[in-house]
PDB file of C-alpha atoms in Angstrom:
ATOM      1  CA  MET A   1      31.598  54.652 -52.526  1.00 60.00           C
ATOM      2  CA  ARG A   2      32.887  54.800 -49.074  1.00 58.00           C
ATOM      3  CA  SER A   3      30.134  52.649 -47.600  1.00 60.00           C
ATOM      4  CA  ILE A   4      31.111  49.881 -50.053  1.00 65.00           C
ATOM      5  CA  LEU A   5      34.562  49.978 -48.733  1.00 58.00           C
ATOM      6  CA  LEU A   6      33.544  49.908 -45.094  1.00 59.00           C
ATOM      7  CA  GLY A   7      31.357  47.323 -45.603  1.00 58.00           C
ATOM      8  CA  THR A   8      33.857  45.127 -47.574  1.00 62.00           C
ATOM      9  CA  ALA A   9      35.828  45.643 -44.600  1.00 61.00           C
ATOM     10  CA  VAL A  10      33.369  44.157 -42.063  1.00 58.00           C
ATOM     11  CA  LEU A  11      32.440  41.385 -44.199  1.00 56.00           C
ATOM     12  CA  THR A  12      36.351  40.505 -44.546  1.00 60.00           C
ATOM     13  CA  LEU A  13      36.848  40.841 -40.897  1.00 55.00           C
ATOM     14  CA  VAL A  14      33.798  38.140 -40.114  1.00 54.00           C
ATOM     15  CA  LEU A  15      35.099  35.711 -42.717  1.00 56.00           C
ATOM     16  CA  VAL A  16      38.629  35.971 -41.343  1.00 55.00           C
ATOM     17  CA  GLY A  17      37.058  35.521 -37.561  1.00 55.00           C
ATOM     18  CA  CYS A  18      34.834  32.401 -38.765  1.00 52.00           C
ATOM     19  CA  ASN A  19      38.169  30.640 -39.970  1.00 50.00           C
ATOM     20  CA  GLU A  20      40.206  31.167 -36.995  1.00 46.00           C
ATOM     21  CA  ASP A  21      37.284  29.942 -35.075  1.00 46.00           C
ATOM     22  CA  ASN A  22      36.820  26.428 -37.598  1.00 47.00           C
ATOM     23  CA  THR A  23      40.874  26.106 -37.689  1.00 45.00           C
ATOM     24  CA  ASN A  24      40.861  26.574 -33.460  1.00 46.00           C
ATOM     25  CA  LYS A  25      37.974  23.845 -32.690  1.00 45.00           C
ATOM     26  CA  ASN A  26      40.385  20.906 -33.361  1.00 46.00           C
ATOM     27  CA  THR A  27      43.401  22.163 -31.196  1.00 45.00           C
ATOM     28  CA  PRO A  28      44.050  20.693 -27.603  1.00 46.00           C
ATOM     29  CA  ALA A  29      45.243  22.677 -25.135  1.00 47.00           C
ATOM     30  CA  GLY A  30      48.784  22.319 -25.829  1.00 46.00           C
ATOM     31  CA  GLY A  31      48.466  24.350 -28.994  1.00 46.00           C
ATOM     32  CA  HIS A  32      49.082  21.489 -31.448  1.00 45.00           C
ATOM     33  CA  SER A  33      46.624  20.148 -34.248  1.00 43.00           C
ATOM     34  CA  SER A  34      45.299  16.500 -33.794  1.00 41.00           C
ATOM     35  CA  THR A  35      46.426  13.817 -36.629  1.00 43.00           C
ATOM     36  CA  THR A  36      43.311  12.001 -36.145  1.00 41.00           C
ATOM     37  CA  PRO A  37      39.960  13.501 -37.150  1.00 42.00           C
ATOM     38  CA  ALA A  38      37.404  14.011 -34.562  1.00 42.00           C
ATOM     39  CA  SER A  39      34.911  11.962 -36.705  1.00 40.00           C
ATOM     40  CA  SER A  40      36.711   8.829 -36.265  1.00 39.00           C
ATOM     41  CA  THR A  41      37.056   8.906 -32.568  1.00 41.00           C
ATOM     42  CA  THR A  42      33.371   8.778 -32.122  1.00 40.00           C
ATOM     43  CA  THR A  43      30.896   6.218 -32.415  1.00 42.00           C
ATOM     44  CA  ALA A  44      27.855   7.119 -33.979  1.00 45.00           C
ATOM     45  CA  ASN A  45      26.229   7.691 -30.393  1.00 44.00           C
ATOM     46  CA  SER A  46      28.916  10.333 -29.557  1.00 45.00           C
ATOM     47  CA  ARG A  47      30.626   7.859 -27.241  1.00 46.00           C
ATOM     48  CA  PRO A  48      34.557   8.445 -27.327  1.00 48.00           C
ATOM     49  CA  LEU A  49      35.822   4.737 -28.540  1.00 47.00           C
ATOM     50  CA  GLY A  50      37.045   2.546 -25.961  1.00 51.00           C
ATOM     51  CA  THR A  51      35.325   4.016 -23.004  1.00 51.00           C
ATOM     52  CA  ASP A  52      32.470   3.131 -21.489  1.00 56.00           C
ATOM     53  CA  HIS A  53      30.531   5.936 -20.761  1.00 53.00           C
ATOM     54  CA  PRO A  54      27.106   6.230 -21.102  1.00 55.00           C
ATOM     55  CA  VAL A  55      25.381   6.396 -24.817  1.00 51.00           C
ATOM     56  CA  ALA A  56      24.079  10.196 -25.573  1.00 53.00           C
ATOM     57  CA  ALA A  57      21.330  11.284 -23.724  1.00 51.00           C
ATOM     58  CA  ASP A  58      19.437  11.755 -27.196  1.00 53.00           C
ATOM     59  CA  ASN A  59      18.946   8.444 -27.505  1.00 54.00           C
ATOM     60  CA  THR A  60      20.253   8.235 -31.132  1.00 53.00           C
ATOM     61  CA  GLY A  61      21.627   4.730 -30.832  1.00 55.00           C
ATOM     62  CA  ARG A  62      17.881   3.569 -29.159  1.00 55.00           C
ATOM     63  CA  ASN A  63      16.138   5.399 -31.987  1.00 53.00           C
ATOM     64  CA  ALA A  64      17.952   4.080 -34.826  1.00 54.00           C
ATOM     65  CA  ARG A  65      15.310   1.558 -35.156  1.00 55.00           C
ATOM     66  CA  ASP A  66      12.829   4.529 -36.066  1.00 55.00           C
ATOM     67  CA  ASP A  67      13.341   3.762 -39.264  1.00 56.00           C
ATOM     68  CA  GLY A  68      10.320   5.700 -40.771  1.00 60.00           C
ATOM     69  CA  SER A  69       7.833   2.657 -40.574  1.00 68.00           C
ATOM     70  CA  THR A  70       7.283   3.069 -36.921  1.00 78.00           C
ATOM     71  CA  VAL A  71       4.536   5.793 -35.250  1.00 81.00           C
ATOM     72  CA  THR A  72       6.371   8.552 -33.194  1.00 81.00           C
ATOM     73  CA  PRO A  73       4.698  11.737 -31.401  1.00 83.00           C
ATOM     74  CA  VAL A  74       5.470  13.602 -35.003  1.00 85.00           C
ATOM     75  CA  ASP A  75       2.335  10.919 -36.575  1.00 80.00           C
ATOM     76  CA  GLN A  76      -0.094  12.393 -33.525  1.00 87.00           C
ATOM     77  CA  GLY A  77      -3.115  13.140 -35.697  1.00 87.00           C
ATOM     78  CA  ASN A  78      -4.662  16.817 -35.712  1.00 91.00           C
ATOM     79  CA  SER A  79      -8.504  16.326 -35.817  1.00 94.00           C
ATOM     80  CA  GLU A  80     -10.241  17.041 -32.746  1.00 95.00           C
ATOM     81  CA  THR A  81     -11.176  13.672 -32.554  1.00 96.00           C
ATOM     82  CA  ASP A  82      -7.338  12.311 -32.246  1.00 95.00           C
ATOM     83  CA  ILE A  83      -6.309  15.007 -29.830  1.00 96.00           C
ATOM     84  CA  ALA A  84      -9.486  14.462 -27.374  1.00 96.00           C
ATOM     85  CA  ILE A  85      -8.346  10.830 -27.517  1.00 97.00           C
ATOM     86  CA  THR A  86      -4.700  11.565 -26.378  1.00 96.00           C
ATOM     87  CA  ARG A  87      -5.891  13.659 -23.835  1.00 97.00           C
ATOM     88  CA  GLU A  88      -8.055  11.641 -22.125  1.00 97.00           C
ATOM     89  CA  ILE A  89      -5.876   8.544 -22.021  1.00 97.00           C
ATOM     90  CA  ARG A  90      -2.908  11.117 -20.629  1.00 96.00           C
ATOM     91  CA  GLN A  91      -5.147  12.641 -18.137  1.00 97.00           C
ATOM     92  CA  ALA A  92      -5.930   9.097 -16.748  1.00 97.00           C
ATOM     93  CA  VAL A  93      -2.808   7.618 -16.831  1.00 97.00           C
ATOM     94  CA  VAL A  94      -1.148  10.664 -14.711  1.00 96.00           C
ATOM     95  CA  ALA A  95      -4.449  10.453 -12.687  1.00 96.00           C
ATOM     96  CA  ASN A  96      -3.698   6.723 -11.433  1.00 96.00           C
ATOM     97  CA  LYS A  97      -1.295   7.432  -8.892  1.00 95.00           C
ATOM     98  CA  GLY A  98      -0.456   3.321  -8.954  1.00 95.00           C
ATOM     99  CA  ILE A  99       1.523   3.940 -12.320  1.00 95.00           C
ATOM    100  CA  SER A 100       5.282   5.085 -11.887  1.00 94.00           C
ATOM    101  CA  VAL A 101       6.684   8.034 -13.277  1.00 94.00           C
ATOM    102  CA  LYS A 102       7.960   6.165 -16.521  1.00 93.00           C
ATOM    103  CA  GLY A 103       4.500   4.833 -17.148  1.00 94.00           C
ATOM    104  CA  HIS A 104       3.184   8.185 -16.892  1.00 95.00           C
ATOM    105  CA  ASN A 105       5.720   9.774 -19.511  1.00 94.00           C
ATOM    106  CA  VAL A 106       4.804   6.870 -22.119  1.00 95.00           C
ATOM    107  CA  LYS A 107       4.303   8.087 -25.396  1.00 95.00           C
ATOM    108  CA  ILE A 108       0.417   8.216 -26.374  1.00 96.00           C
ATOM    109  CA  ILE A 109      -0.142   8.731 -30.306  1.00 94.00           C
ATOM    110  CA  THR A 110      -3.342   8.923 -31.883  1.00 96.00           C
ATOM    111  CA  LYS A 111      -3.980   8.964 -35.618  1.00 95.00           C
ATOM    112  CA  ASP A 112      -7.470   8.312 -37.064  1.00 95.00           C
ATOM    113  CA  ALA A 113      -8.735   6.776 -33.882  1.00 95.00           C
ATOM    114  CA  VAL A 114      -5.918   4.619 -33.570  1.00 96.00           C
ATOM    115  CA  VAL A 115      -3.870   4.828 -30.655  1.00 96.00           C
ATOM    116  CA  THR A 116      -0.392   3.393 -30.382  1.00 95.00           C
ATOM    117  CA  LEU A 117       1.541   3.763 -27.078  1.00 96.00           C
ATOM    118  CA  ARG A 118       5.414   3.315 -26.763  1.00 94.00           C
ATOM    119  CA  GLY A 119       8.358   3.792 -24.433  1.00 93.00           C
ATOM    120  CA  PRO A 120       9.344   2.085 -20.698  1.00 94.00           C
ATOM    121  CA  VAL A 121       6.952   0.932 -17.935  1.00 95.00           C
ATOM    122  CA  GLU A 122       8.247  -0.731 -14.610  1.00 95.00           C
ATOM    123  CA  SER A 123       6.043  -4.029 -15.165  1.00 94.00           C
ATOM    124  CA  GLU A 124       3.400  -6.243 -16.964  1.00 96.00           C
ATOM    125  CA  SER A 125       0.966  -5.029 -14.727  1.00 95.00           C
ATOM    126  CA  GLU A 126       1.328  -1.458 -15.667  1.00 97.00           C
ATOM    127  CA  ARG A 127       1.462  -2.084 -19.328  1.00 96.00           C
ATOM    128  CA  THR A 128      -1.548  -4.070 -18.609  1.00 96.00           C
ATOM    129  CA  THR A 129      -2.866  -1.101 -16.990  1.00 97.00           C
ATOM    130  CA  ILE A 130      -2.191   1.608 -19.365  1.00 97.00           C
ATOM    131  CA  THR A 131      -3.422  -0.627 -22.485  1.00 97.00           C
ATOM    132  CA  GLY A 132      -6.641  -0.699 -20.528  1.00 97.00           C
ATOM    133  CA  ILE A 133      -7.254   2.794 -19.790  1.00 97.00           C
ATOM    134  CA  ALA A 134      -6.477   3.427 -23.409  1.00 97.00           C
ATOM    135  CA  GLU A 135      -9.073   0.643 -24.645  1.00 97.00           C
ATOM    136  CA  LYS A 136     -11.771   2.350 -22.464  1.00 97.00           C
ATOM    137  CA  VAL A 137     -11.509   5.678 -23.894  1.00 97.00           C
ATOM    138  CA  PRO A 138     -14.730   6.133 -26.314  1.00 95.00           C
ATOM    139  CA  ASN A 139     -13.940   6.598 -29.718  1.00 96.00           C
ATOM    140  CA  VAL A 140     -10.673   3.999 -30.154  1.00 97.00           C
ATOM    141  CA  LYS A 141     -10.516   1.618 -32.297  1.00 97.00           C
ATOM    142  CA  THR A 142      -7.472  -0.047 -31.714  1.00 96.00           C
ATOM    143  CA  VAL A 143      -4.545   0.302 -29.603  1.00 96.00           C
ATOM    144  CA  ILE A 144      -1.082  -0.802 -30.493  1.00 95.00           C
ATOM    145  CA  ASN A 145       0.710  -1.690 -27.730  1.00 95.00           C
ATOM    146  CA  HIS A 146       4.748  -1.026 -27.901  1.00 94.00           C
ATOM    147  CA  LEU A 147       5.234  -0.627 -24.285  1.00 94.00           C
ATOM    148  CA  GLU A 148       8.437  -2.130 -22.902  1.00 93.00           C
ATOM    149  CA  ILE A 149       9.118  -3.439 -19.318  1.00 92.00           C
ATOM    150  CA  ALA A 150      12.286  -1.669 -18.286  1.00 85.00           C
ATOM    151  CA  ALA A 151      15.188  -3.532 -17.134  1.00 79.00           C
ATOM    152  CA  PRO A 152      15.506  -3.222 -13.567  1.00 72.00           C
TER     153      PRO A 152
END
């Protein structure tokens, strides 16, 4: 009986503490609560309305186009062939010192020996170089090029 009462008391304290944390989260430093809900003061990409702050680091706005029909790294195949293709392309891209850091970091996604390239590159030449590397790897059926030339 004593342990039940003690457990109930601890649970009550925890719940009260959680409620106080939630109550104080939207209270400004002055102690007065805001009349504007937090959700109405930010845009979909976590940028406060009326400001020129950069888009959130998570690229939420940019990734909105990934509606499920776009191949993303989550779609990478798990077969030995798909993994070997991706590894060989990545190693060749990184070993090429003529490719920029942006180019070294492009997404390489292989599923059923079909390679999809995504991400920013510095130039059309770099785009062509990376595509050529992917096309030369053995067992690649086709290369889908979604590389974008980054704005200067």
